[in-house]
Short mmCIF file of C-alpha atoms and ligand atoms in Angstrom, two decimals:
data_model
loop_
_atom_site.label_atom_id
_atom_site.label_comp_id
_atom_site.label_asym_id
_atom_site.label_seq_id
_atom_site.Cartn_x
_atom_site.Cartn_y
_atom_site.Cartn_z
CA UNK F 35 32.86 69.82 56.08
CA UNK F 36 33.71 67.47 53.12
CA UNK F 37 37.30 66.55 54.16
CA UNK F 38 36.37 64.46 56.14
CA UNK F 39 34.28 62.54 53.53
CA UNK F 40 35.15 59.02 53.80
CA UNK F 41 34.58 59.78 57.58
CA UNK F 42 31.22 60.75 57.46
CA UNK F 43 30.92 57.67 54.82
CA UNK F 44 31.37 55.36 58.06
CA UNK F 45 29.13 56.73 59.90
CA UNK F 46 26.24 57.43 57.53
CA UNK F 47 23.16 55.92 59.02
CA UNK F 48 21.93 54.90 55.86
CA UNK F 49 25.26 52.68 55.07
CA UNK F 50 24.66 48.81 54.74
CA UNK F 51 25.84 46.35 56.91
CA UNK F 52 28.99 45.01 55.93
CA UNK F 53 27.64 41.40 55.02
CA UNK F 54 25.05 43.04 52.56
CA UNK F 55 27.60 45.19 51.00
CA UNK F 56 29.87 42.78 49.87
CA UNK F 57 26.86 40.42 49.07
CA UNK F 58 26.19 43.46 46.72
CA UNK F 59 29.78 43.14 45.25
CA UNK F 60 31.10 45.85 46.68
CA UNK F 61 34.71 45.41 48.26
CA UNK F 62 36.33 46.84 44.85
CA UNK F 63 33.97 50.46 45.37
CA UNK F 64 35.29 50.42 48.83
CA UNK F 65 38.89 50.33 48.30
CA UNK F 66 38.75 52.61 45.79
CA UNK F 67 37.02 55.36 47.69
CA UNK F 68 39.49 54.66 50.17
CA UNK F 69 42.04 55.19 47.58
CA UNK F 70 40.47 58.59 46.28
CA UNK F 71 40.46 59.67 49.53
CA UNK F 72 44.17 59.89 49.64
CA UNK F 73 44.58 61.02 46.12
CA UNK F 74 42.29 63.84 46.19
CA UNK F 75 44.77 65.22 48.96
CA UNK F 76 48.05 64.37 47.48
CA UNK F 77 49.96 67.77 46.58
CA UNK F 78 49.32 68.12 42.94
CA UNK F 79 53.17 67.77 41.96
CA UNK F 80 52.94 64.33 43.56
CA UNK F 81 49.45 63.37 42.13
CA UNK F 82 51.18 64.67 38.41
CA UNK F 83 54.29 62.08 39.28
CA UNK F 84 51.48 58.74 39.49
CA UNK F 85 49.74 60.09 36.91
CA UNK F 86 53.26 60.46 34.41
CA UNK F 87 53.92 56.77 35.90
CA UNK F 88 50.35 55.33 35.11
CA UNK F 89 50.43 57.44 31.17
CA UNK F 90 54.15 55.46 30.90
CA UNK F 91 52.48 52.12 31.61
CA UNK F 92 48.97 52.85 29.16
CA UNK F 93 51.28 54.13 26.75
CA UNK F 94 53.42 51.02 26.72
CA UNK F 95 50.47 48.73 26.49
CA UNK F 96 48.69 50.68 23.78
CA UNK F 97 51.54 51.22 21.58
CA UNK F 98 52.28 47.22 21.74
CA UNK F 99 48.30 46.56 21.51
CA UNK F 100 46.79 49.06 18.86
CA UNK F 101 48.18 49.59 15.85
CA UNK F 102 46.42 53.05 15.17
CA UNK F 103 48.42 54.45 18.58
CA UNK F 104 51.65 52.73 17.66
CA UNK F 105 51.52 54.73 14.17
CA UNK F 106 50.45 57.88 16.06
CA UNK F 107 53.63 58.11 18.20
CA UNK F 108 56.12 56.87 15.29
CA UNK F 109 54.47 59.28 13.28
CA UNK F 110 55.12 62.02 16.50
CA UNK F 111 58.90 60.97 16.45
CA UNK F 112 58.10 59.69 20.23
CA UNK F 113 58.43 56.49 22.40
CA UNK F 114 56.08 55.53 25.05
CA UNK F 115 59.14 56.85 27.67
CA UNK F 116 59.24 60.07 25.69
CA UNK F 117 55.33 60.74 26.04
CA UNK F 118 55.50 59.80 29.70
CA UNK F 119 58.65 62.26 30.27
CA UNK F 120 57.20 66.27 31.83
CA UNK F 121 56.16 67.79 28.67
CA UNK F 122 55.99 64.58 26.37
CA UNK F 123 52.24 64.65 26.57
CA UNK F 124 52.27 67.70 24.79
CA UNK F 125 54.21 66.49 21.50
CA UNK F 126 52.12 64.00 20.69
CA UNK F 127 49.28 65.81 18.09
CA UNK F 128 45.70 65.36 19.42
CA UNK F 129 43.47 62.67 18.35
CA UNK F 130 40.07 64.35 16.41
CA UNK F 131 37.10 62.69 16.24
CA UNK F 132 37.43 62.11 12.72
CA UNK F 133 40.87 60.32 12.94
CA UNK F 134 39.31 58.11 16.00
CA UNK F 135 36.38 57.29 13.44
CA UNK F 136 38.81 56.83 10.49
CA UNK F 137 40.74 54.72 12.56
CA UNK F 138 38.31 52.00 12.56
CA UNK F 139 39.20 48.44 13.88
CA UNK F 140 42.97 49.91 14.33
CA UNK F 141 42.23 51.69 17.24
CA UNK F 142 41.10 48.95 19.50
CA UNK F 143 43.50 47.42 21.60
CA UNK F 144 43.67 43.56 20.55
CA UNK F 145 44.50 42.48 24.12
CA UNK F 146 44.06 44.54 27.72
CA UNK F 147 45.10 42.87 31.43
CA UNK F 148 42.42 40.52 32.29
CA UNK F 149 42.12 42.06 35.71
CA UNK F 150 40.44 44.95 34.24
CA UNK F 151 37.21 42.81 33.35
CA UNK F 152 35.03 42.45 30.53
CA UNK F 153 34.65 44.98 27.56
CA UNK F 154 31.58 46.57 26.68
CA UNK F 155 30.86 49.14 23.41
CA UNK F 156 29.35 52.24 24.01
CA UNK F 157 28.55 54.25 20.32
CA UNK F 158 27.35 57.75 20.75
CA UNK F 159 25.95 59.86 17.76
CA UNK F 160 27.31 63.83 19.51
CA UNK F 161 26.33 66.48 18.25
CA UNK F 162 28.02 66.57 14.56
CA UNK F 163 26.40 63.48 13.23
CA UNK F 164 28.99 60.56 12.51
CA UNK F 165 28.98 58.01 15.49
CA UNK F 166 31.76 57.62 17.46
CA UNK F 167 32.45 54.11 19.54
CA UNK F 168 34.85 53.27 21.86
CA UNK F 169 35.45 49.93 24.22
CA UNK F 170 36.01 50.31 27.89
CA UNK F 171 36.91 47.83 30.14
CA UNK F 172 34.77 46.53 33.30
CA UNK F 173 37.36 48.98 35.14
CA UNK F 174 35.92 52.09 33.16
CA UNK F 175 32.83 51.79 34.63
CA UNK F 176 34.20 50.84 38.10
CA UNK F 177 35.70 54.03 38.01
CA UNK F 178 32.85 55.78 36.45
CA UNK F 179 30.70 54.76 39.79
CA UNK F 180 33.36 55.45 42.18
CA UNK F 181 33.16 58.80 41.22
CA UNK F 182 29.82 59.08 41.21
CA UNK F 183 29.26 58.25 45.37
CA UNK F 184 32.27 60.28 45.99
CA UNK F 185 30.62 63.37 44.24
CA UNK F 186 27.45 62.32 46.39
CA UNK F 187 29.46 62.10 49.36
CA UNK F 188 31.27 65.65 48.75
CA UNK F 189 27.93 67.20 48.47
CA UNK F 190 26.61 65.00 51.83
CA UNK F 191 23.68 63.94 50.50
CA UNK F 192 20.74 61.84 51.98
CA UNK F 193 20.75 58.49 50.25
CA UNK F 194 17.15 57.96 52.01
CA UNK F 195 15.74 61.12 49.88
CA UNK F 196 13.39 60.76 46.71
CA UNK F 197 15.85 61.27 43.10
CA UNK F 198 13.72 62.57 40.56
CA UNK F 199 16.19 62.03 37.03
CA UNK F 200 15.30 63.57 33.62
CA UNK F 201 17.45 62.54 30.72
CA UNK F 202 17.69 61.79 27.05
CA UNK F 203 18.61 58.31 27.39
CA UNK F 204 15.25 57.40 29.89
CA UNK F 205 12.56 56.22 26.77
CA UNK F 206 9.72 55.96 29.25
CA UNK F 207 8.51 56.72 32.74
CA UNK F 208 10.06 54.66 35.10
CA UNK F 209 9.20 53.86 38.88
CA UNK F 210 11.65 52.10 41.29
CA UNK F 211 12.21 51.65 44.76
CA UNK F 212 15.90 52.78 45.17
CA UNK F 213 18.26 54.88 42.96
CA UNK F 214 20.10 52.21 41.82
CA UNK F 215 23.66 51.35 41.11
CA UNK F 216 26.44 52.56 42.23
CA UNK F 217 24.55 54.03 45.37
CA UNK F 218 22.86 50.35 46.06
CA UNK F 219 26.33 49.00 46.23
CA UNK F 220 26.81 50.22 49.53
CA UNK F 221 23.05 52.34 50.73
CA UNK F 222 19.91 51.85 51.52
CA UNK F 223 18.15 54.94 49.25
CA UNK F 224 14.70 56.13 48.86
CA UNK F 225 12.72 56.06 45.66
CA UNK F 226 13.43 56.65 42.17
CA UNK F 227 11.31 57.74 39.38
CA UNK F 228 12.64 59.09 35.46
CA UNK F 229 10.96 60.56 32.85
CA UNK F 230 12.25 60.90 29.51
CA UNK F 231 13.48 64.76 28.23
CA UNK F 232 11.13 64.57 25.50
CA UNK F 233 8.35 65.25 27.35
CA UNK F 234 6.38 68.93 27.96
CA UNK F 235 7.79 71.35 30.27
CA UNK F 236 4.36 71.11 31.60
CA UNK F 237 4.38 67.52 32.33
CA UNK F 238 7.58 67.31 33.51
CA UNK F 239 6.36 69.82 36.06
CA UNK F 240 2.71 68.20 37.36
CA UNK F 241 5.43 64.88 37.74
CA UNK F 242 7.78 66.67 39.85
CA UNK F 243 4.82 68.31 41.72
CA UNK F 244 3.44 64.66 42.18
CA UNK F 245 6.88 63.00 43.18
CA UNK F 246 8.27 65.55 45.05
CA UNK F 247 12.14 64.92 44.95
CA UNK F 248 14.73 65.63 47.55
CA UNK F 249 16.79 65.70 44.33
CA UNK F 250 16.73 66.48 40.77
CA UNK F 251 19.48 64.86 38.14
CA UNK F 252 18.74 66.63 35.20
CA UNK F 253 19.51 68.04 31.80
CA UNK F 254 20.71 72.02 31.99
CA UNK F 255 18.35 72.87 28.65
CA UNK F 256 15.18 70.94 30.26
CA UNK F 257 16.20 72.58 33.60
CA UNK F 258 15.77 76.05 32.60
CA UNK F 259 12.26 75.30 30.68
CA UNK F 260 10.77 73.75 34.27
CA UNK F 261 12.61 76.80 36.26
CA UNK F 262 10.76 79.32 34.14
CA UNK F 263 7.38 77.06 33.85
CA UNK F 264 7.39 77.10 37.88
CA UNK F 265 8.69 80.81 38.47
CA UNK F 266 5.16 81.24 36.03
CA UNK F 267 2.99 79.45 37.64
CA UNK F 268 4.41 80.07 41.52
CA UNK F 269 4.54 75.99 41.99
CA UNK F 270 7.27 75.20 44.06
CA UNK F 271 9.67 71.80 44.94
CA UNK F 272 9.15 72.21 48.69
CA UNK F 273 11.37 69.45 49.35
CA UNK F 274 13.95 69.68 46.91
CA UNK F 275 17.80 69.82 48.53
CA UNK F 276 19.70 69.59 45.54
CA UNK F 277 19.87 69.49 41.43
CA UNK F 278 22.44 67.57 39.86
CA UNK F 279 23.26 68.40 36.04
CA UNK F 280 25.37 66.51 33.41
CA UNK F 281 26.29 66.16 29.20
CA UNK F 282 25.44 70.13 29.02
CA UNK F 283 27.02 73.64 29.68
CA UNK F 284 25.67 75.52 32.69
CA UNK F 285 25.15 78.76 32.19
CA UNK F 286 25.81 81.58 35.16
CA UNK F 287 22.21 82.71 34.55
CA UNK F 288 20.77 79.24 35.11
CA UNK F 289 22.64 78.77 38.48
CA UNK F 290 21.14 82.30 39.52
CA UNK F 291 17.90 81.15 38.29
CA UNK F 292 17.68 77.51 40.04
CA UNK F 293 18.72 79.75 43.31
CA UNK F 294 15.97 82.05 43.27
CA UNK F 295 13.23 80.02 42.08
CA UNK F 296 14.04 76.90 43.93
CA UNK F 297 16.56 77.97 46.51
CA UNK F 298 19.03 75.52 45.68
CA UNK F 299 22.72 75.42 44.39
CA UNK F 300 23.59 73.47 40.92
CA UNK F 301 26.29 70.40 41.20
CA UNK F 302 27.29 70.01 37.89
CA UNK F 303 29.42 66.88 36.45
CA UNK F 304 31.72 67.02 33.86
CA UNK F 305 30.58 63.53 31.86
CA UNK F 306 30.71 61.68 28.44
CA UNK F 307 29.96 57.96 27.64
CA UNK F 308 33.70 57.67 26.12
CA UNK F 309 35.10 58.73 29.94
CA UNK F 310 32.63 58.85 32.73
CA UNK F 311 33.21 61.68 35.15
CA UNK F 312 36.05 63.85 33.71
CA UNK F 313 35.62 66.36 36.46
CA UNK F 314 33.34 67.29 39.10
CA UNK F 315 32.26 70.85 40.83
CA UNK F 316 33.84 71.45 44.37
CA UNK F 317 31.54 71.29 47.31
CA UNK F 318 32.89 74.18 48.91
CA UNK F 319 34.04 76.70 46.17
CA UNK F 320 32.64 75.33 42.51
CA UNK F 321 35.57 75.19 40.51
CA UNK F 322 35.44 71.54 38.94
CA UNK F 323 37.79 69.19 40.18
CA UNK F 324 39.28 66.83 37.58
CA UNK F 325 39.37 62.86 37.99
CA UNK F 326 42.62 61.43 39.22
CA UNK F 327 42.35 58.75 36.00
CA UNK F 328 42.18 61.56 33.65
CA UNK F 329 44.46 64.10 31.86
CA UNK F 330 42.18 67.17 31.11
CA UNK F 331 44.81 69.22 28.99
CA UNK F 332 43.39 72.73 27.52
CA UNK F 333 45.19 74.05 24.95
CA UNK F 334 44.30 77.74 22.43
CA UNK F 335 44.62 77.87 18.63
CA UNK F 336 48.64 77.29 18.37
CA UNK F 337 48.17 73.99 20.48
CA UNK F 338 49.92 75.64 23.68
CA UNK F 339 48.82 75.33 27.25
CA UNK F 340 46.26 77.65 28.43
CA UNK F 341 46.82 79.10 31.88
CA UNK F 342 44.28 79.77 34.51
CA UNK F 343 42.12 82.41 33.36
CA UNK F 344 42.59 81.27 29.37
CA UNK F 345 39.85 79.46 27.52
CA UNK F 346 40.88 76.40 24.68
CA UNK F 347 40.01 73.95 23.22
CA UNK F 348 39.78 70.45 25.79
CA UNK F 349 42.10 67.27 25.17
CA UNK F 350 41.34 64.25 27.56
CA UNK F 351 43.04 61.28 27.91
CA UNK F 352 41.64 58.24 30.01
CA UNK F 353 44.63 56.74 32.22
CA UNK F 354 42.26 53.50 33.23
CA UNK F 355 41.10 52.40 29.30
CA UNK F 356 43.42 49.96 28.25
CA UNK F 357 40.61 48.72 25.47
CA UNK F 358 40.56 51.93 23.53
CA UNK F 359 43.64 54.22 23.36
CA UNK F 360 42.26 57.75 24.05
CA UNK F 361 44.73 59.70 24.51
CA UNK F 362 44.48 63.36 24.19
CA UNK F 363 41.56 63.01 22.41
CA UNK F 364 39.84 66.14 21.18
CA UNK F 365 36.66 66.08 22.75
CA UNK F 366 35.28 68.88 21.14
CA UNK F 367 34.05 71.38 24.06
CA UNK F 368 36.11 74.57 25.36
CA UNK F 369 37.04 75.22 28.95
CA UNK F 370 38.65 77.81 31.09
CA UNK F 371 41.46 76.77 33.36
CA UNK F 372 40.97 77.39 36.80
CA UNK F 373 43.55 78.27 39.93
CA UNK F 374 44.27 75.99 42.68
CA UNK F 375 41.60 75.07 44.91
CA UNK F 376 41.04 76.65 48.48
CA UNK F 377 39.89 73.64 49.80
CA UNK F 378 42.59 71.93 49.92
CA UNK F 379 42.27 69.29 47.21
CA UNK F 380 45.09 68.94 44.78
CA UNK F 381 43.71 67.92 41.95
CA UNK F 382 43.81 69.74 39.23
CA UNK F 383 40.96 72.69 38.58
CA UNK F 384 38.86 73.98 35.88
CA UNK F 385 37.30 77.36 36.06
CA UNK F 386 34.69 76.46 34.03
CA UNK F 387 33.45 74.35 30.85
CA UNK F 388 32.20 76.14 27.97
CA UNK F 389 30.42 73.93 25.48
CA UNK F 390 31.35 73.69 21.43
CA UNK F 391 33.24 75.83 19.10
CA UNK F 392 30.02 76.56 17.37
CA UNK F 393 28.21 77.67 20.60
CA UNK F 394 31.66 80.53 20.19
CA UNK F 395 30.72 84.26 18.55
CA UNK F 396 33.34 84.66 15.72
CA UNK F 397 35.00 88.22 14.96
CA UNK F 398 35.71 89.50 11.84
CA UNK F 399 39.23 89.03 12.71
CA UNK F 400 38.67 85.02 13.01
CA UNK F 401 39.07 85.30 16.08
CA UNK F 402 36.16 83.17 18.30
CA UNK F 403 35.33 83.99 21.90
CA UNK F 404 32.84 82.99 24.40
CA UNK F 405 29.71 84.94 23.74
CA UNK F 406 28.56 87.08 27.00
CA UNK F 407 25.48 88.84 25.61
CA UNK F 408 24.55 90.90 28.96
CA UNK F 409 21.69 88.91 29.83
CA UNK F 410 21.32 89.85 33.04
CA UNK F 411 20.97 94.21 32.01
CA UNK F 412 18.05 93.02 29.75
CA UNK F 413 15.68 93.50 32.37
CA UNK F 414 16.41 97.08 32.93
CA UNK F 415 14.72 97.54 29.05
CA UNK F 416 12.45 94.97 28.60
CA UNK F 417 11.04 91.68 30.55
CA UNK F 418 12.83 88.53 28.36
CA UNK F 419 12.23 85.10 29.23
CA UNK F 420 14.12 82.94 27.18
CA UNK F 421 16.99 83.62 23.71
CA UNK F 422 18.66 82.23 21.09
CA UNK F 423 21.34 84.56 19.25
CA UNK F 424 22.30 82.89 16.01
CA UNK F 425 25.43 83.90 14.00
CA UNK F 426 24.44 84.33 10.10
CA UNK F 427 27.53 85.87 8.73
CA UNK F 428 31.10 87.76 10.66
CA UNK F 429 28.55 90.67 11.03
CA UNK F 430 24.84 89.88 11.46
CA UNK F 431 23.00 88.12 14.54
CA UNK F 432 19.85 86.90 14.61
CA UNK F 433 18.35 87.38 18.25
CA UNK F 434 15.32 84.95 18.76
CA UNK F 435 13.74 86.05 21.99
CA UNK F 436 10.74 84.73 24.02
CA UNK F 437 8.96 87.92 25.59
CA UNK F 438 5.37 88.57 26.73
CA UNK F 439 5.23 91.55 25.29
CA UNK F 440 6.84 93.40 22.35
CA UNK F 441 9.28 96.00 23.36
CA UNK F 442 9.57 99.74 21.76
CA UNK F 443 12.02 100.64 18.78
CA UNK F 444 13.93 102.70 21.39
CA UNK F 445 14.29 99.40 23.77
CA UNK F 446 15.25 97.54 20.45
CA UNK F 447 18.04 99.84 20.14
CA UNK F 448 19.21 99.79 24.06
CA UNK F 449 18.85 95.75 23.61
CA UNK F 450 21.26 96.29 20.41
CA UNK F 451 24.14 98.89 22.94
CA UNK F 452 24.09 96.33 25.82
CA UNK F 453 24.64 93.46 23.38
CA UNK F 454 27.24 95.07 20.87
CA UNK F 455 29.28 95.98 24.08
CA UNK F 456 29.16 92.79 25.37
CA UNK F 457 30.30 91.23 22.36
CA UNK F 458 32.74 93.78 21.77
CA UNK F 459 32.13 94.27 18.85
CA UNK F 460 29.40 96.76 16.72
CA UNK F 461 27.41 93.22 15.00
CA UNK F 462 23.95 94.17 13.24
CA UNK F 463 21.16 92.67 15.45
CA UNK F 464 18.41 91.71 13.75
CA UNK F 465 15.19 90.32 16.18
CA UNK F 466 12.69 87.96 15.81
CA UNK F 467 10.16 88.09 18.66
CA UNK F 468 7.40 85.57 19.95
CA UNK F 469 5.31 84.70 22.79
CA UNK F 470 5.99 81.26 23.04
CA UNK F 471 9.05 79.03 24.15
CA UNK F 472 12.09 78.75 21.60
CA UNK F 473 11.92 75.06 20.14
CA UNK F 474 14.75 72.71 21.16
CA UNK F 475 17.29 70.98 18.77
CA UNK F 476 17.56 67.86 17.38
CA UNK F 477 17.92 65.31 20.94
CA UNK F 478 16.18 67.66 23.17
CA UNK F 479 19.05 69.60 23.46
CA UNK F 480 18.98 73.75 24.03
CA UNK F 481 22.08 76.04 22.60
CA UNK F 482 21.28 79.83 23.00
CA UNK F 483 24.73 80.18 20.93
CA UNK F 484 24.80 79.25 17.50
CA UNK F 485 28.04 80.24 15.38
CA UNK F 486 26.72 79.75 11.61
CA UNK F 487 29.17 82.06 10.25
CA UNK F 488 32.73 81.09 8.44
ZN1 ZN R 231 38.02 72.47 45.76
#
């Protein structure tokens, strides 16, 4: 169905006229969704040969044009040729967030091509506190919206539908009449409306019963509060076709859970406001595709690739940002690398993404590893609605757990098998029970992982 994409793109009923598009400035979005259309079927070998030729030209410009990068690859022993060559990529040490923040002023490029645009700042605070900013060019974000129709025009849907969006960054409600840019650029959409995150589950759930989306672009923490709120009270979306998620993990559980209380599938996109869409979930078989313009490198402990199957640590460098030089930056989350695609696609896969090395369960060994707790053999004990496991020390775990009853000491200590054998390993579970929802995190944001230990 989706290969022939850009096809169907043509032919879409809800397309403008080709006056109004380019009134709406859109001639640059159209090329370049002509353009992905090729890439995204180039054999990978040949995709990885424009990509080596594009890093070779960023790599030249940024080591004339920021200081900071110039020192990084004399300090690497490497020339812009040598990081370009197969396997360069990989001598160069990754940029941490701390040496990007360090860096200061250094960093920024002190001239980029004109053609690329204007430069705008974009500061976010993460999760571990010190801001971070980086400068992207007009051509960032050109990129950054291309991606976004294509993704909407893998998963075919109706620009004419209602978008419901819930997110951090959305202060108040908001009404409009369309979904905005990029889709305005070249549709004619139904109605928007946003609420901030912040709100109760049970607001955000008498909205979405008022509105009554086609489609939902939410938060994966905030999704899982309204799933269970609705599976409680038996409301239902009856129009809803799809739910979009972004800027969190997405757990197996919640995918299960959005399927059988609202009998739809999860698209999830792999974003952050230093690179726009890094990758973005198949339409036909899940595995996340990553974004022509980006080099999503996982690497484990030593620094050495992972292979498919393997979960590291994620380095991303942005081929299009000639403003900030982010090149294998660290950007803090772990991944699993994934096989090539069935569907034809070439570009590269990831299995899955995994969240932060604190959200990892850490053996006495020092060894970390994803934490798979057995959720889903819980329910043959006891009824659990929501957790929270939280790593005290290389042997204890606190398990917060949201229940509507207390269970027996003998389901206590089945709870305790399933999760010590999921773990692998024999930790001391301690339990703290209660009745009502677990309490988000600082930003809204929900981790049922927390590594405290050292
Ligand atoms: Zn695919």
């Amino acid at each position: 169905m989706s290969s022939d994409w850009f096809d169907r793109l043509g032919r879409n009923p809800h397309l403008l006229p080709p006056q109004a598009r380019a009134n709406r400035g859109s001639v640059a979005i159209s090329k370049l969704l002509a353009d992905r259309r090729v890439s995204e079927r180039m054999p990978t070998a040949e995709l990885a040969r424009q990509q080596g030729s594009a890093l070779l030209d960023l790599a030249r410009h940024c080591a004339a044009a920021s200081p900071h990068f110039a020192s990084r690859l004399a300090t690497a022993g490497l020339t812009p040729e040598a990081l370009a060559a197969p396997d360069g990529l990989a001598k160069l040490p990754p940029l941490t967030r701390q040496a990007l923040v360090n860096a200061g002023e250094s960093l920024f490029c002190h001239a980029y091509p004109r053609a690329h645009g204007g430069i705008s700042t974009t500061s976010t605070s993460g999760s571990t506190g010190e801001p971070v900013t980086v400068k992207r060019t007009e051509l960032c974000t050109l990129q950054w919206m291309v991606y976004t129709l294509r993704e909407h025009l893998w998963h075919d849907r109706d620009f004419s539908g209602r978008l419901a969006t819930l997110r951090a960054n959305i202060s108040e409600a908001a009404e409009s009449a369309d979904w905005g840019q990029p889709c305005t650029f070249l549709f004619r959409t139904g109605a928007w409306s946003g609420r901030p995150a912040s709100l109760s589950v049970e607001e955000l759930c008498r909205w979405l019963g008022e509105f009554d989306p086609d489609y939902l672009l939410i938060l994966p923490s905030t999704l899982a509060g309204i799933v269970a709120e609705l599976e409680r009270t038996g409301r239902r979306l009856p129009r809803l076709r799809g739910v979009r998620t972004l800027s969190e993990t997405v757990s197996v559980r919640l995918r299960e859970d959005v399927r059988r209380v609202l009998g739809v599938g999860v698209d999830d996109v792999y974003t952050s406001q230093e690179f726009g869409v890094m990758a973005t979930q198949c339409p036909e078989h899940g595995t996340y595709h990553v974004s022509e313009s980006i080099l999503l490198e996982v690497v484990d402990a030593e620094g050495r690739a992972c292979r498919p199957g393997e979960i590291g640590r994620v380095l991303v460098t942005d081929l299009v940002n000639y403003a900030t030089p982010l090149i294998r930056y660290e950007i803090g989350d772990y991944a699993e690398v994934g096989t090539p695609c069935a569907c034809g696609r070439g570009l590269p896969t990831i299995r899955r993404f995994l969240g932060r090395e604190r959200n990892l369960v850490l053996l006495p060994d020092g060894t970390r590893h994803w934490p798979v707790v057995g959720f889903h053999r819980w329910g043959e004990v006891h009824t659990i609605r929501q957790f929270q496991f939280i790593q005290l020390d290389r042997q204890t775990i606190l398990a917060k757990l949201s229940a509507p009853a207390r269970p027996s000491a003998e389901q206590e200590a089945q709870l305790t098998r399933i999760i010590q054998e999921e773990l692998q390993h024999p930790f001391e579970i301690r339990y703290a029970w209660q009745e009502e929802p677990l309490p988000r995190g600082p930003g809204g944001k929900f981790e049922e992982f927390l590594c405290r230990a050292e």
